[in-house]
Short mmCIF file of C-alpha atoms and ligand atoms in Angstrom, two decimals:
data_model
loop_
_atom_site.label_atom_id
_atom_site.label_comp_id
_atom_site.label_asym_id
_atom_site.label_seq_id
_atom_site.Cartn_x
_atom_site.Cartn_y
_atom_site.Cartn_z
CA UNK A 1 -10.79 10.37 14.49
CA UNK A 2 -14.31 11.07 13.40
CA UNK A 3 -15.10 12.08 9.85
CA UNK A 4 -15.84 15.55 11.16
CA UNK A 5 -12.41 15.80 12.80
CA UNK A 6 -10.82 14.54 9.60
CA UNK A 7 -12.65 17.10 7.49
CA UNK A 8 -11.35 19.84 9.79
CA UNK A 9 -7.67 18.99 9.26
CA UNK A 10 -5.78 21.84 7.59
CA UNK A 11 -4.59 19.49 4.82
CA UNK A 12 -5.62 16.00 3.82
CA UNK A 13 -3.63 13.54 1.74
CA UNK A 14 -5.26 12.39 -1.47
CA UNK A 15 -2.97 9.36 -1.67
CA UNK A 16 -1.44 7.54 1.31
CA UNK A 17 1.24 4.89 0.80
CA UNK A 18 1.86 2.43 3.63
CA UNK A 19 4.93 0.20 4.04
CA UNK A 20 3.59 -2.43 6.41
CA UNK A 21 6.80 -3.46 8.15
CA UNK A 22 7.58 -5.26 11.40
CA UNK A 23 5.49 -8.43 11.30
CA UNK A 24 8.51 -10.67 11.84
CA UNK A 25 9.83 -8.69 14.81
CA UNK A 26 6.35 -8.57 16.33
CA UNK A 27 6.25 -12.37 16.26
CA UNK A 28 9.83 -12.74 17.49
CA UNK A 29 9.10 -10.60 20.55
CA UNK A 30 6.42 -13.13 21.45
CA UNK A 31 8.55 -16.17 20.59
CA UNK A 32 6.10 -17.00 17.81
CA UNK A 33 6.87 -18.02 14.23
CA UNK A 34 7.08 -15.19 11.68
CA UNK A 35 3.97 -16.58 9.98
CA UNK A 36 1.91 -15.57 13.02
CA UNK A 37 3.23 -12.02 12.63
CA UNK A 38 2.01 -11.99 9.04
CA UNK A 39 -1.38 -13.31 10.11
CA UNK A 40 -1.86 -10.48 12.59
CA UNK A 41 -0.41 -8.07 10.05
CA UNK A 42 -3.13 -9.12 7.61
CA UNK A 43 -5.74 -8.27 10.28
CA UNK A 44 -4.23 -4.83 10.69
CA UNK A 45 -4.27 -4.36 6.92
CA UNK A 46 -8.02 -5.03 6.83
CA UNK A 47 -8.73 -2.74 9.76
CA UNK A 48 -6.68 0.15 8.37
CA UNK A 49 -8.09 -0.29 4.85
CA UNK A 50 -11.59 -0.06 6.31
CA UNK A 51 -10.62 3.00 8.32
CA UNK A 52 -9.34 4.68 5.14
CA UNK A 53 -12.67 3.95 3.48
CA UNK A 54 -14.50 5.45 6.45
CA UNK A 55 -12.39 8.60 6.23
CA UNK A 56 -13.03 8.75 2.48
CA UNK A 57 -9.33 8.72 1.50
CA UNK A 58 -9.13 8.88 -2.28
CA UNK A 59 -6.28 6.37 -2.77
CA UNK A 60 -4.40 4.19 -0.31
CA UNK A 61 -1.59 1.85 -1.33
CA UNK A 62 -0.41 -0.98 0.92
CA UNK A 63 2.96 -2.63 0.32
CA UNK A 64 2.22 -6.32 0.84
CA UNK A 65 5.09 -8.12 -0.90
CA UNK A 66 8.13 -6.75 -2.70
CA UNK A 67 10.05 -8.06 -5.70
CA UNK A 68 12.88 -8.64 -3.21
CA UNK A 69 10.79 -10.61 -0.69
CA UNK A 70 11.22 -13.81 -2.78
CA UNK A 71 14.61 -14.05 -1.04
CA UNK A 72 12.81 -15.22 2.11
CA UNK A 73 12.41 -18.90 3.01
CA UNK A 74 9.86 -20.65 0.79
CA UNK A 75 7.69 -21.48 3.77
CA UNK A 76 7.37 -17.80 4.69
CA UNK A 77 6.63 -16.75 1.09
CA UNK A 78 3.99 -19.49 0.76
CA UNK A 79 2.40 -18.34 4.01
CA UNK A 80 2.16 -14.74 2.83
CA UNK A 81 0.66 -15.83 -0.51
CA UNK A 82 -1.87 -17.98 1.33
CA UNK A 83 -2.93 -15.03 3.49
CA UNK A 84 -3.30 -12.96 0.33
CA UNK A 85 -5.56 -15.61 -1.22
CA UNK A 86 -7.67 -15.78 1.94
CA UNK A 87 -8.08 -12.03 1.86
CA UNK A 88 -9.19 -12.12 -1.77
CA UNK A 89 -11.62 -14.94 -1.08
CA UNK A 90 -13.46 -13.26 1.72
CA UNK A 91 -13.11 -9.63 0.75
CA UNK A 92 -16.59 -9.69 -0.75
CA UNK A 93 -18.13 -11.00 2.43
CA UNK A 94 -16.94 -7.98 4.35
CA UNK A 95 -19.05 -4.95 3.85
CA UNK A 96 -16.27 -2.39 4.36
CA UNK A 97 -14.12 -3.91 1.67
CA UNK A 98 -16.83 -3.61 -0.92
CA UNK A 99 -16.65 0.13 -1.13
CA UNK A 100 -13.25 0.54 -2.70
CA UNK A 101 -11.93 -0.06 -6.14
CA UNK A 102 -9.13 -2.57 -5.75
CA UNK A 103 -6.08 -2.44 -7.99
CA UNK A 104 -3.01 -4.64 -7.73
CA UNK A 105 0.38 -3.07 -8.36
CA UNK A 106 3.17 -5.37 -9.44
CA UNK A 107 4.10 -8.16 -11.80
CA UNK A 108 1.56 -10.89 -11.30
CA UNK A 109 3.19 -13.39 -13.69
CA UNK A 110 4.94 -15.43 -10.95
CA UNK A 111 1.81 -15.63 -8.76
CA UNK A 112 -0.33 -18.77 -8.69
CA UNK A 113 -3.18 -19.26 -11.16
CA UNK A 114 -5.59 -19.24 -8.22
CA UNK A 115 -4.30 -15.86 -7.05
CA UNK A 116 -4.38 -14.44 -10.59
CA UNK A 117 -7.99 -15.51 -11.14
CA UNK A 118 -9.10 -14.07 -7.79
CA UNK A 119 -7.27 -10.81 -8.44
CA UNK A 120 -9.02 -10.39 -11.76
CA UNK A 121 -12.33 -11.14 -10.13
CA UNK A 122 -11.80 -8.62 -7.32
CA UNK A 123 -10.75 -5.92 -9.77
CA UNK A 124 -13.82 -6.49 -11.92
CA UNK A 125 -16.24 -6.68 -9.01
CA UNK A 126 -15.03 -3.43 -7.45
CA UNK A 127 -14.47 -1.48 -10.68
CA UNK A 128 -17.35 0.93 -10.11
CA UNK A 129 -16.20 2.38 -6.79
CA UNK A 130 -14.67 5.81 -6.59
CA UNK A 131 -12.12 5.45 -3.80
CA UNK A 132 -9.16 3.23 -4.57
CA UNK A 133 -7.35 0.56 -2.65
CA UNK A 134 -4.03 -0.47 -4.18
CA UNK A 135 -2.33 -3.62 -3.02
CA UNK A 136 1.32 -3.81 -4.06
CA UNK A 137 2.17 -7.48 -4.48
CA UNK A 138 5.37 -8.62 -6.17
CA UNK A 139 5.90 -4.90 -6.56
CA UNK A 140 9.17 -3.02 -6.88
CA UNK A 141 9.65 0.49 -8.24
CA UNK A 142 12.61 -0.51 -10.38
CA UNK A 143 10.62 -3.31 -11.94
CA UNK A 144 7.68 -0.94 -12.49
CA UNK A 145 9.88 1.68 -14.16
CA UNK A 146 11.70 -0.85 -16.35
CA UNK A 147 8.33 -2.22 -17.46
CA UNK A 148 7.08 1.30 -18.16
CA UNK A 149 10.17 2.28 -20.17
CA UNK A 150 9.95 -0.89 -22.23
CA UNK A 151 6.29 -0.16 -22.91
CA UNK A 152 7.20 3.32 -24.13
CA UNK A 153 10.36 2.30 -25.97
CA UNK A 154 10.14 3.05 -29.68
CA UNK A 155 6.65 4.53 -29.41
CA UNK A 156 7.69 8.17 -29.29
CA UNK A 157 10.70 10.28 -30.22
CA UNK A 158 10.64 11.98 -26.85
CA UNK A 159 9.16 10.64 -23.62
CA UNK A 160 7.56 13.08 -21.16
CA UNK A 161 7.11 12.78 -17.40
CA UNK A 162 3.40 12.37 -18.03
CA UNK A 163 4.05 9.47 -20.42
CA UNK A 164 5.99 7.74 -17.66
CA UNK A 165 3.28 8.38 -15.04
CA UNK A 166 0.70 6.92 -17.38
CA UNK A 167 2.76 3.80 -18.01
CA UNK A 168 3.04 2.98 -14.28
CA UNK A 169 0.72 0.65 -12.36
CA UNK A 170 -0.71 3.76 -10.66
CA UNK A 171 -1.76 5.41 -13.95
CA UNK A 172 -4.59 7.88 -13.48
CA UNK A 173 -4.05 8.16 -9.71
CA UNK A 174 -2.63 11.15 -7.83
CA UNK A 175 0.97 10.96 -6.57
CA UNK A 176 1.61 9.89 -2.99
CA UNK A 177 1.14 12.75 -0.51
CA UNK A 178 1.88 10.85 2.68
CA UNK A 179 4.18 7.85 2.96
CA UNK A 180 3.94 5.89 6.21
CA UNK A 181 6.40 3.20 7.26
CA UNK A 182 5.97 1.18 10.42
CA UNK A 183 8.59 -0.97 12.12
CA UNK A 184 11.25 1.67 12.75
CA UNK A 185 13.32 1.46 9.56
CA UNK A 186 13.67 4.76 7.74
CA UNK A 187 13.98 3.64 4.15
CA UNK A 188 11.82 3.34 1.06
CA UNK A 189 12.71 -0.26 0.09
CA UNK A 190 11.86 0.18 -3.61
CA UNK A 191 8.28 1.41 -2.98
CA UNK A 192 6.60 4.00 -5.24
CA UNK A 193 9.81 5.91 -5.97
CA UNK A 194 8.42 7.96 -8.84
CA UNK A 195 5.07 8.57 -7.19
CA UNK A 196 6.58 9.66 -3.85
CA UNK A 197 8.87 12.33 -5.29
CA UNK A 198 7.21 14.96 -3.08
CA UNK A 199 5.60 12.77 -0.44
CA UNK A 200 5.78 13.71 3.23
CA UNK A 201 7.52 10.86 5.04
CA UNK A 202 6.19 9.51 8.32
CA UNK A 203 8.16 6.83 10.16
CA UNK A 204 6.97 5.15 13.33
CA UNK A 205 8.59 2.48 15.53
CA UNK A 206 5.21 0.81 15.99
CA UNK A 207 5.31 -2.68 14.50
CA UNK A 208 2.67 -3.23 11.84
CA UNK A 209 0.48 -5.74 13.77
CA UNK A 210 0.25 -3.16 16.59
CA UNK A 211 -0.71 -0.28 14.29
CA UNK A 212 -4.17 1.10 15.11
CA UNK A 213 -6.52 3.79 13.85
CA UNK A 214 -5.02 6.23 16.34
CA UNK A 215 -1.58 5.64 14.80
CA UNK A 216 -2.90 6.60 11.39
CA UNK A 217 -4.50 9.64 13.07
CA UNK A 218 -1.03 10.65 14.26
CA UNK A 219 0.31 10.37 10.72
CA UNK A 220 -2.62 12.41 9.38
CA UNK A 221 -2.07 15.09 12.03
CA UNK A 222 1.65 15.15 11.19
CA UNK A 223 0.72 15.61 7.52
CA UNK A 224 -1.71 18.43 8.30
CA UNK A 225 1.14 20.38 9.96
CA UNK A 226 3.57 20.15 7.06
CA UNK A 227 4.14 23.12 4.85
CA UNK A 228 4.54 21.71 1.36
CA UNK A 229 6.49 23.94 -0.99
CA UNK A 230 7.26 21.73 -3.99
CA UNK A 231 10.42 23.73 -4.56
CA UNK A 232 8.84 27.16 -4.38
CA UNK A 233 9.75 29.86 -1.84
CA UNK A 234 7.01 29.82 0.81
C1 IPE B 301 6.56 -6.84 6.63
O1 IPE B 301 7.05 -7.39 7.80
C2 IPE B 301 5.83 -7.83 5.77
C3 IPE B 301 6.52 -8.18 4.53
C4 IPE B 301 7.65 -7.71 4.10
C5 IPE B 301 5.86 -9.19 3.70
P1 IPE B 301 8.45 -8.14 7.85
O2 IPE B 301 8.22 -9.59 7.58
O3 IPE B 301 9.44 -7.50 6.96
O4 IPE B 301 8.82 -7.94 9.36
P2 IPE B 301 10.26 -7.65 9.95
O5 IPE B 301 10.78 -6.42 9.25
O6 IPE B 301 11.10 -8.86 9.68
O7 IPE B 301 10.02 -7.42 11.40
C1 IPE B 302 9.36 -3.72 2.68
O1 IPE B 302 9.71 -4.40 3.85
C2 IPE B 302 8.42 -4.57 1.88
C3 IPE B 302 7.07 -4.72 2.41
C4 IPE B 302 6.60 -4.14 3.47
C5 IPE B 302 6.20 -5.57 1.64
P1 IPE B 302 11.02 -5.29 3.96
O2 IPE B 302 11.07 -5.81 5.33
O3 IPE B 302 11.06 -6.26 2.84
O4 IPE B 302 12.17 -4.20 3.69
P2 IPE B 302 13.70 -4.23 4.05
O5 IPE B 302 14.25 -5.54 3.60
O6 IPE B 302 13.80 -4.06 5.54
O7 IPE B 302 14.27 -3.04 3.34
MG1 MG B 303 10.78 -6.02 7.26
#
């Protein structure tokens, strides 16, 4: 949709979370290795991130790799990490990517030194931008909450909901308004559990490499038609 059409929607999400699922099945349907699915998935990620920038979405979070995804064959994990490094390396050469403040959600300790250095670089280089692009890598909500509780442990007699929000990777950002999952599964898979407490959920059978701007438009239109009550009557 055009920016004008977007601005005319009855309601707009401040924060969109996206579970990019279905790369493996996309490849399987074509008798290709799963790695090819991830490669095309990475292309979709770039295109949709740029579209979110164009629409001036305040925060968008992409789930790239979960704390549970280490269970996959080493070759597949290495391939995903390599795609991540390639994205970091050329993100500055792509104009669209320069206009968002990038933040990485997750425990980066097990990532390679090369990835860690690039991540730091990208975060520093984009620090001045207003709109935010979160990339969840080695991210799991349980891990995030355990880390947050340990950070808060012993610091205060009583911990508030705000203390917890501020100890999460998403500190300072609004909660998720719209959670999109591609690939047909209707589950959260340990993604932004705290932050999605009142998110509108949008599931589509479209496999992530096939997801286009018009598919995000459908999710945005769905969101605009929801009546959010947050527990109140009407
Ligand atoms: C999502 O696609 C990408 C990651 C989890 C890294 P999948 O690889 O899970 O694709 P399917 O679900 O097997 O089709
Ligand atoms: C969720 O997808 C994780 C990412 C998209 C990075 P999975 O494919 O790992 O989720 P499950 O295993 O189907 O729940
Ligand atoms: Mg999957």
